[in-house]
Amino acid sequence: MLFTKHQNTFRWVIIVASFIIVSVIMWKTYEFFNHFKYEERNKMEIWASSQTELADIDPNNLNQNISNLPLQIISSNKTTPTILVSKEGVISHNNINPRKANDTTYLKSLISKFEKENKPIKVILDGKVLSTIYYGNSPLLNRLKYYPLALILIVVLFGAVIFFFYSSNKNATQNKLWSGMAKETAHQIGTPLSSLIGWTEILKSENVNPDYIAEIEKDVDRLKIIAERFSKIGSLPVLETANIIEETINSYDYLKARASDLIEFKLITPNEYIPVNLNKQLFSWTIENLVKNAIDAMKGRGELTVEISQLENNVKVSVTDTGKGISKKHFNKIFEPGFTTKKRGWGLGLSLTKRIIEDFHDGKIKVLNSEKDKGTTIQISLKHA
């Protein structure tokens, strides 16, 4: 217990440390982005100064000494996209898509975009604005701008992994708890069951009506099956080849004999042997759950049909009732643990049925169809042995 506590503490330390590290990286990236943006701004201001110096040269004075530095500064810009605009229009541009460089509409949209990204720089000479430099973020800066978003995505994914890890861990713990409770229930049933078997033998010696004893023995056998079911929860069930028609009829007959006379039972099956790999106890539990749910849906009055049909590669078992029906949005939800429309119940019957069919028998179970106040058909599909 103490080891588990230390383990959980260690996990939380790792989680918190990871979030702190990612947060620091994001903050430093943001600082670096702003610093880089500031450096680009300085570069553009020097670029603007070079434009001013060139504009100050008298074109009529050919003997004027022209420094190569402004030209070198202007030509050194190989990455930052720039557009130089005067009152007459676009004077020049740098690092713009050459295919669209002559497209006036494209250049106008770029100017609008650059104005939002960075404050334009005015080229001023003798107090007059000669031109305006519009510039955008360099490709490197653009990639850096989306880097924090990638980190945020990593944080979200990291959080999701943690959430699913703890959810699965919690579910595993709950499964162990349910398995333990089921095995303990089977153990507790065993004591009064042994006593009932003893009392049955005494009744036989007391000349009690054999029919009564036969019915008691059926119920005792049923209790044995129930105890065996619970004892196997949490263990991998053993499958054996069995006649699915016979196994279905056995469960059907037992439930029919103990149901209300107001329910009309119908059984439709082929007259042949259909081999399927089954765990008899668990399959019986499945049929029992479906039939009991159908009886509850009809409130003890209506028509219940169990039908077995054989296809080329599989066999289908359908249980149909004339109850209140299921809303289409609940077709899948009814198989989730804890979901129930009843006032009483834990909502475990159909979820257990789904697990027995799909996880243990590699089959399928679904709501085939349902209509409000007309009834529902739930269908099981299993492969031939």
Coordinates of C-alpha atoms in Angstrom, one line a residue, residues 84-92 104 108 129-132:
L84 CA 8.2 50.1 -51.0
V85 CA 5.2 52.3 -51.8
S86 CA 5.1 56.0 -52.7
K87 CA 2.2 58.3 -53.5
E88 CA 2.4 57.2 -57.1
G89 CA 2.2 53.5 -56.2
V90 CA 4.5 50.5 -55.7
I91 CA 8.1 51.5 -56.3
S92 CA 9.8 48.2 -55.6
T104 CA -1.7 44.8 -58.5
K108 CA -2.5 45.3 -52.4
V129 CA 7.4 61.4 -46.4
L130 CA 9.0 60.1 -49.6
S131 CA 7.7 56.5 -49.3
T132 CA 6.5 53.8 -46.9

